[in-house]
mmCIF file of C-alpha atoms in Angstrom:
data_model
loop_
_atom_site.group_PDB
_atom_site.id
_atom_site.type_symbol
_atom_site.label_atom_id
_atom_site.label_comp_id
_atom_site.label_asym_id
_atom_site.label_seq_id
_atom_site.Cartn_x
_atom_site.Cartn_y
_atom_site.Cartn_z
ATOM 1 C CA UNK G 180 0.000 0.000 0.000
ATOM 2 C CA UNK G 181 1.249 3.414 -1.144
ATOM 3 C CA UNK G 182 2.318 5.669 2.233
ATOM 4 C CA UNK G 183 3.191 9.332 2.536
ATOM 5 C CA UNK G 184 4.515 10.516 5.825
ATOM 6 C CA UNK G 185 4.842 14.547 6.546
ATOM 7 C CA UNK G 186 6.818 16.126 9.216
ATOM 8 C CA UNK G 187 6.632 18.202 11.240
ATOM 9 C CA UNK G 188 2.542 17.709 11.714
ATOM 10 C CA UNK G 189 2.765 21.725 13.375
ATOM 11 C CA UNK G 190 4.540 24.191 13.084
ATOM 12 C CA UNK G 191 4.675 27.953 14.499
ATOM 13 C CA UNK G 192 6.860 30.489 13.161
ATOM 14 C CA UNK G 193 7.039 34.188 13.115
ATOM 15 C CA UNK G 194 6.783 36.761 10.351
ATOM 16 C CA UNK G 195 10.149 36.070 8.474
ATOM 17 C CA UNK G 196 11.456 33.450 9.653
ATOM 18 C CA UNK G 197 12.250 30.435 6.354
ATOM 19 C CA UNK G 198 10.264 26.940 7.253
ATOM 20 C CA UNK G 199 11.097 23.549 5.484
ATOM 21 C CA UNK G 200 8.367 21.083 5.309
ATOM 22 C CA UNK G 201 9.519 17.377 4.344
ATOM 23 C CA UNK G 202 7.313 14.240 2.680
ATOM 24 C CA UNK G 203 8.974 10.622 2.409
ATOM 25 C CA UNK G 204 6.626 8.612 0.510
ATOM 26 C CA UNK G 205 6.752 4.711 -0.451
ATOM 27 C CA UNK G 206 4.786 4.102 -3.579
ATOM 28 C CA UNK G 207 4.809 1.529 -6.356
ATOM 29 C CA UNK G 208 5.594 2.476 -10.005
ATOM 30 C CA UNK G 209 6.410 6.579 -9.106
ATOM 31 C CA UNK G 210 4.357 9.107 -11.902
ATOM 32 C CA UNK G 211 4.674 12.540 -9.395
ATOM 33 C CA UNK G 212 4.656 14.437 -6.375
ATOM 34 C CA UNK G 213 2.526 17.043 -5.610
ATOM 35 C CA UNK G 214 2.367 19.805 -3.526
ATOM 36 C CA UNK G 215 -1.037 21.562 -2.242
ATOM 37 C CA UNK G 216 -1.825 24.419 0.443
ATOM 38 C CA UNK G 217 -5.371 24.187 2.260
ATOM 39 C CA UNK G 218 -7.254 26.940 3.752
ATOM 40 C CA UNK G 219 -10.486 25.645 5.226
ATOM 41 C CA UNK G 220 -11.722 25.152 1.712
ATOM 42 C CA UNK G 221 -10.338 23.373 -1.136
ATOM 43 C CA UNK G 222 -6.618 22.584 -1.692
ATOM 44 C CA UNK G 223 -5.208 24.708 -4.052
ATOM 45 C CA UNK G 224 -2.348 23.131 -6.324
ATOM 46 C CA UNK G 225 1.091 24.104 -5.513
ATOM 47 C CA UNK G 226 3.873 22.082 -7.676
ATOM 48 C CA UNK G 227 4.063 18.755 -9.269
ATOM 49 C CA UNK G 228 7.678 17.101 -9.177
ATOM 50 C CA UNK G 229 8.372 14.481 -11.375
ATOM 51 C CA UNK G 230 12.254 14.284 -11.568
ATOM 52 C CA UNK G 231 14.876 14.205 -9.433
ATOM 53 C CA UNK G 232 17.061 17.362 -8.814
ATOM 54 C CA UNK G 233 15.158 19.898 -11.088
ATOM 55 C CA UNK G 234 13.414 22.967 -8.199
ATOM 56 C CA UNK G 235 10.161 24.272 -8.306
ATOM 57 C CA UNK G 236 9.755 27.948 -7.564
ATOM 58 C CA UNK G 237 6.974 29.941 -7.459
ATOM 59 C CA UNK G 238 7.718 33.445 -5.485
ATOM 60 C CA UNK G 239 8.667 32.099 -1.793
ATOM 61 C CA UNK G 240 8.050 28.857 -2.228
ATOM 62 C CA UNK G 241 10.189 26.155 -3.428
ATOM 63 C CA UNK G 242 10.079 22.517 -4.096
ATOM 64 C CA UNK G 243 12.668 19.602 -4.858
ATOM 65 C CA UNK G 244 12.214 15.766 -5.190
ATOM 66 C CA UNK G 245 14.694 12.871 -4.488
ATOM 67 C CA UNK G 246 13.486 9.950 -5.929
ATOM 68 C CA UNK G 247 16.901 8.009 -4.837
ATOM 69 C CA UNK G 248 16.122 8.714 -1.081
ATOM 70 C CA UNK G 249 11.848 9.119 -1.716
ATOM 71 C CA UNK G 250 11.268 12.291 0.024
ATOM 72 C CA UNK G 251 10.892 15.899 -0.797
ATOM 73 C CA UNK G 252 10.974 19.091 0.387
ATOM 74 C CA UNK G 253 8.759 22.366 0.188
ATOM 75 C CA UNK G 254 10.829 26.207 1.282
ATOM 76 C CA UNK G 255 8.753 28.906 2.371
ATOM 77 C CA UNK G 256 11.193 31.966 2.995
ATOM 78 C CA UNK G 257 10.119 35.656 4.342
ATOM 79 C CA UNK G 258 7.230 33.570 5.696
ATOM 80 C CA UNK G 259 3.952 36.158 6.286
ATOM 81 C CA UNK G 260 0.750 35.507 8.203
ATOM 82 C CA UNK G 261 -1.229 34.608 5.036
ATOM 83 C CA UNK G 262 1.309 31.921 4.480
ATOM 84 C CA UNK G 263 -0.754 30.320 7.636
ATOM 85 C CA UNK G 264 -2.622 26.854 6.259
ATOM 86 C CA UNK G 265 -2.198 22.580 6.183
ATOM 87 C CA UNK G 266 0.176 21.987 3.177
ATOM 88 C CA UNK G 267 -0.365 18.224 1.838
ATOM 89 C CA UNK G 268 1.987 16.256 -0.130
ATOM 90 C CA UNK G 269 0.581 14.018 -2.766
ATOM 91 C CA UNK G 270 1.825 11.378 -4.571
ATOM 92 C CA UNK G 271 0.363 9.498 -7.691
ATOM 93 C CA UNK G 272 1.841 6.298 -7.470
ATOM 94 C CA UNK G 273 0.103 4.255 -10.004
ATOM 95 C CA UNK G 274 0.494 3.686 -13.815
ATOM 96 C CA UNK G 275 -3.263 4.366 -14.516
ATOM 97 C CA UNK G 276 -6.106 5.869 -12.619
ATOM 98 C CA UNK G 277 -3.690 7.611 -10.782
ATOM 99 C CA UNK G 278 -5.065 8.242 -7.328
ATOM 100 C CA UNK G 279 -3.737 10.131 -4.827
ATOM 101 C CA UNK G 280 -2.302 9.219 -2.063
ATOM 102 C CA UNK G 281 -2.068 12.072 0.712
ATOM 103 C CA UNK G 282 0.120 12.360 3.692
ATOM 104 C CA UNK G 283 -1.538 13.987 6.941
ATOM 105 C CA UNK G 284 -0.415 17.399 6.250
ATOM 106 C CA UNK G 285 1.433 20.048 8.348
ATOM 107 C CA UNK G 286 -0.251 22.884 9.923
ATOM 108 C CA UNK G 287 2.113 26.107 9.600
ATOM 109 C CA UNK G 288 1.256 28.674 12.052
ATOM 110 C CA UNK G 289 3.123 31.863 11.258
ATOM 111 C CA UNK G 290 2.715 34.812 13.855
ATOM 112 C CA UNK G 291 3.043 38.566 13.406
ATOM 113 C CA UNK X 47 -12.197 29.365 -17.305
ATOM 114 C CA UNK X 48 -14.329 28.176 -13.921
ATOM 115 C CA UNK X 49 -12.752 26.045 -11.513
ATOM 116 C CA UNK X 50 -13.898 22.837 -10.238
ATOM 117 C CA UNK X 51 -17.491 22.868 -8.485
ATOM 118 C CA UNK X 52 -19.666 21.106 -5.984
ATOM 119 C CA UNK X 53 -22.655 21.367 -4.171
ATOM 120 C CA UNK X 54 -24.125 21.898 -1.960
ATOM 121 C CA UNK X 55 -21.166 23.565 0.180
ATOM 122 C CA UNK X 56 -23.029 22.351 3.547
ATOM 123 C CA UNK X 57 -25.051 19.823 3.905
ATOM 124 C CA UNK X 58 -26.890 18.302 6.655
ATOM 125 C CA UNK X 59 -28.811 15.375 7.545
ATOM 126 C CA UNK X 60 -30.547 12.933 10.090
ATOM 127 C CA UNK X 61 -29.106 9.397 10.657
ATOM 128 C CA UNK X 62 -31.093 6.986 7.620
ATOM 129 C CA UNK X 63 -31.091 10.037 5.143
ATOM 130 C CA UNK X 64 -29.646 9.823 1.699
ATOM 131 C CA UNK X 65 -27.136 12.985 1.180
ATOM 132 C CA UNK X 66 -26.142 13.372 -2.414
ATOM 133 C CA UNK X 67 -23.511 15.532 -3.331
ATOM 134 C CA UNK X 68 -22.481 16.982 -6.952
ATOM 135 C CA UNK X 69 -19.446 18.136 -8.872
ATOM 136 C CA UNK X 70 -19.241 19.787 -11.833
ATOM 137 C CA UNK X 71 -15.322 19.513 -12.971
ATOM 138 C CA UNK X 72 -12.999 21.938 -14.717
ATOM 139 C CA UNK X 73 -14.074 22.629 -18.343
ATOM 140 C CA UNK X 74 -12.580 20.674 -20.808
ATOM 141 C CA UNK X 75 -11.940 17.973 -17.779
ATOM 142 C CA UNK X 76 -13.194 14.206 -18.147
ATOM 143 C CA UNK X 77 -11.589 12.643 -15.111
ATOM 144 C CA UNK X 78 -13.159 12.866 -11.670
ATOM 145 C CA UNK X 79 -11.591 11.909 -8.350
ATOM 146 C CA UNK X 80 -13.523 12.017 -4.727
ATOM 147 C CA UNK X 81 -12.095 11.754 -1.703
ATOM 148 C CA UNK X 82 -13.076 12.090 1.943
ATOM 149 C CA UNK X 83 -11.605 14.019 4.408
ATOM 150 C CA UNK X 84 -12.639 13.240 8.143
ATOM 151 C CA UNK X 85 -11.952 15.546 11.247
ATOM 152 C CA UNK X 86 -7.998 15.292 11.817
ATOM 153 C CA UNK X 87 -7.190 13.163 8.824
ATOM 154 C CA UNK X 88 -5.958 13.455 5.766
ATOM 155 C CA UNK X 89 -7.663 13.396 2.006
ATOM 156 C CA UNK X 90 -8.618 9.604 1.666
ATOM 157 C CA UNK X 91 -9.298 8.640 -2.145
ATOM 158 C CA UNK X 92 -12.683 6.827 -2.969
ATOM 159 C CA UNK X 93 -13.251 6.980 -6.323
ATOM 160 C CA UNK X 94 -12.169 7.934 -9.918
ATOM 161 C CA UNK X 95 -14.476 8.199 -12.903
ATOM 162 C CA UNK X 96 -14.536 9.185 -16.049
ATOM 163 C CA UNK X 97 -17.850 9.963 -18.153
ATOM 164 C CA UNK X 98 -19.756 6.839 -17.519
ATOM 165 C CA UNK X 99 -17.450 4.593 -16.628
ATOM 166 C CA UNK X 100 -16.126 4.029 -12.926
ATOM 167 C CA UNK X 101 -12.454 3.265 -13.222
ATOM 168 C CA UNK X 102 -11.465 2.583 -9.629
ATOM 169 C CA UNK X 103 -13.872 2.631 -6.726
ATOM 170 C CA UNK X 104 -11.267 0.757 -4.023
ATOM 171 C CA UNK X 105 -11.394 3.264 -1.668
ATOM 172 C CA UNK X 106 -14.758 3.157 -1.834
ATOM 173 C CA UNK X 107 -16.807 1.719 2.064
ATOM 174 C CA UNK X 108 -18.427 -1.261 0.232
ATOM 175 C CA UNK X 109 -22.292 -0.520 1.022
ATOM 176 C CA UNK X 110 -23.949 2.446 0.905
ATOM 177 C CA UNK X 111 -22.100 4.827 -0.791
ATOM 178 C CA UNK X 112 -21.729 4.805 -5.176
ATOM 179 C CA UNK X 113 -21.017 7.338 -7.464
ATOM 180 C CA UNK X 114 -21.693 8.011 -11.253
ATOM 181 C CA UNK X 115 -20.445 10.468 -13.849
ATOM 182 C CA UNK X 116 -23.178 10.702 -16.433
ATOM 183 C CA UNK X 117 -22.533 11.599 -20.147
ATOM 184 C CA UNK X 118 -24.854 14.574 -19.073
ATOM 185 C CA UNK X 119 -24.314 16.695 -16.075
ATOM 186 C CA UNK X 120 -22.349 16.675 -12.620
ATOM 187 C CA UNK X 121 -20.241 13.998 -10.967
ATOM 188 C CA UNK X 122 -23.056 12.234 -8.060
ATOM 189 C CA UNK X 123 -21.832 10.745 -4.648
ATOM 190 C CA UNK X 124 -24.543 9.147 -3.399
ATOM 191 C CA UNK X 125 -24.701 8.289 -0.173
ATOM 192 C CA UNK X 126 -27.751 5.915 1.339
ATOM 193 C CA UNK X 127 -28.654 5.683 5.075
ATOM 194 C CA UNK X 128 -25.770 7.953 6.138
ATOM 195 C CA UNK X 129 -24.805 7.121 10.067
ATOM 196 C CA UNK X 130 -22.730 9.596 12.125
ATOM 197 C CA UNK X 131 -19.548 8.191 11.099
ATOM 198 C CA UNK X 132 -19.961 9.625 7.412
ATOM 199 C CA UNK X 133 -19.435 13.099 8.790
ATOM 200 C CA UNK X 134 -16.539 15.028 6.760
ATOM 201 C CA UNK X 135 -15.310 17.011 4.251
ATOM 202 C CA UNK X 136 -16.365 15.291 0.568
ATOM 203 C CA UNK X 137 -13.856 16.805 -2.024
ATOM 204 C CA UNK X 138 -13.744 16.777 -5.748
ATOM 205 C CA UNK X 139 -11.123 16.938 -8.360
ATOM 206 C CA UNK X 140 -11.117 16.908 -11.939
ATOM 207 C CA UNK X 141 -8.025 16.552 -13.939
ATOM 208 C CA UNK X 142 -7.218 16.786 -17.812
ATOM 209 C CA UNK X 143 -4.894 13.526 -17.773
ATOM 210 C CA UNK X 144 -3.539 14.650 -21.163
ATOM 211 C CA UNK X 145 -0.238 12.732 -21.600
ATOM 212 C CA UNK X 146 2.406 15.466 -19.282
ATOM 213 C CA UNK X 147 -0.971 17.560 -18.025
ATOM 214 C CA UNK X 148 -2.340 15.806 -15.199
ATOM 215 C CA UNK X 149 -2.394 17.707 -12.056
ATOM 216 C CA UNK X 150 -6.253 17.510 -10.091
ATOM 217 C CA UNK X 151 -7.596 20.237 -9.327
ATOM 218 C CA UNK X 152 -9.911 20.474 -6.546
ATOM 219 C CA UNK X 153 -13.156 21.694 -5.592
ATOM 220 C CA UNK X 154 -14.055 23.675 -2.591
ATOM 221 C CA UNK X 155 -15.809 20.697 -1.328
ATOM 222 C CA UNK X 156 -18.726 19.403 0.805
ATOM 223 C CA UNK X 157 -19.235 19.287 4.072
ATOM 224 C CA UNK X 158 -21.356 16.674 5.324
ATOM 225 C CA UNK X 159 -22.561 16.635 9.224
ATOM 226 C CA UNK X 160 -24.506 13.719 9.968
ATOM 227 C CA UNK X 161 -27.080 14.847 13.174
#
């Protein structure tokens, strides 16, 4: 059975300070990873990562993917309050269909 | 270019009600995905569909709850005789699945409180 395991669960930071969430995932036959941030409503898409090596960036945030190792990593520098939400990692682990299988999520906290 | 949608938003009922709960995915989007998210947990995957076809309902509880993705209209989750338990957060997503375009996209979702 596919897994995805995300650490810390909680977090709480203040205004500026940089935060480094991590997801290790076990999954048969690998397709991609995928980042999303939820606010009490829907998640909203973040990044996919499908190779090794190669970052994401979008403004603040940041994503990587070791597929040697099976974890990855989302950066959120110059953190602000409305950075505050559950970020889940995702992965699609199968060949067709392609489900998701999501980790538990980690609640960032970040204070004025 | 409207995102994905569901309703209704909120949705309650009495223990042996049917609840019934519609998506309406992305335009230009033939794949459907639900998944449940209960109080604390994580998303939990039920069920993918495309029009008319179910393609993988394992995550699916075994009685009570189906789906269906008509050629016509919305996405249905229908669930029969709903019991406390099947309190939570019912999202949607709808995804493209071209051949390097494949990301779901999710709706806001449903919340279901079982009295």
């Amino acid at each position: 059975e596919d897994k995805v395991v995300q650490s810390p669960l909680s977090l709480v930071v203040h205004e500026g300070d940089t935060v480094t969430l991590n997801c290790s995932y076990e999954v048969t036959n690998f397709r991609s990873l995928l980042w999303y941030k939820q606010e009490k409503k829907a998640p909203t898409f973040l990044f996919m990562l499908t190779s090794s090596g190669i970052e994401k960036k979008s403004g603040r945030l940041s994503s990587i993917l070791d597929k040697k190792e099976l974890f990855s990593i989302l950066n959120i520098t110059a953190t602000q309050t409305g950075d505050s939400a559950v970020y889940l990692c995702a992965v699609d682990g199968e060949t067709s269909g392609s489900r998701l299988t999501f980790g538990e999520g980690t609640q960032l906290t970040v204070n004025p | 270019n409207a995102g994905v949608m569901q309703n209704p938003r909120h949705l309650v009922r009495r223990r042996g009600q049917e609840a019934r709960l519609r998506c309406s995915p992305m335009k230009g989007h033939s794949h459907v995905y639900w998944y449940r998210q209960l109080p604390e947990e994580g998303l939990k995957f039920m069920v993918y569909l495309q029009k008319e076809n179910i393609i993988d309902e394992s995550g699916m509880p075994k009685e009570r709850f189906s789906a269906e993705f008509p050629k016509e209209g919305p996405s249905i989750l229908r669930i029969q005789q709903v019991v406390r338990g099947d309190s939570a957060a019912y999202f949607c997503a709808s995804a493209l699945r071209a051949l390097y375009t494949d990301t779901q996209y999710f709706g806001p979702g449903t919340r279901l409180t079982v009295l």
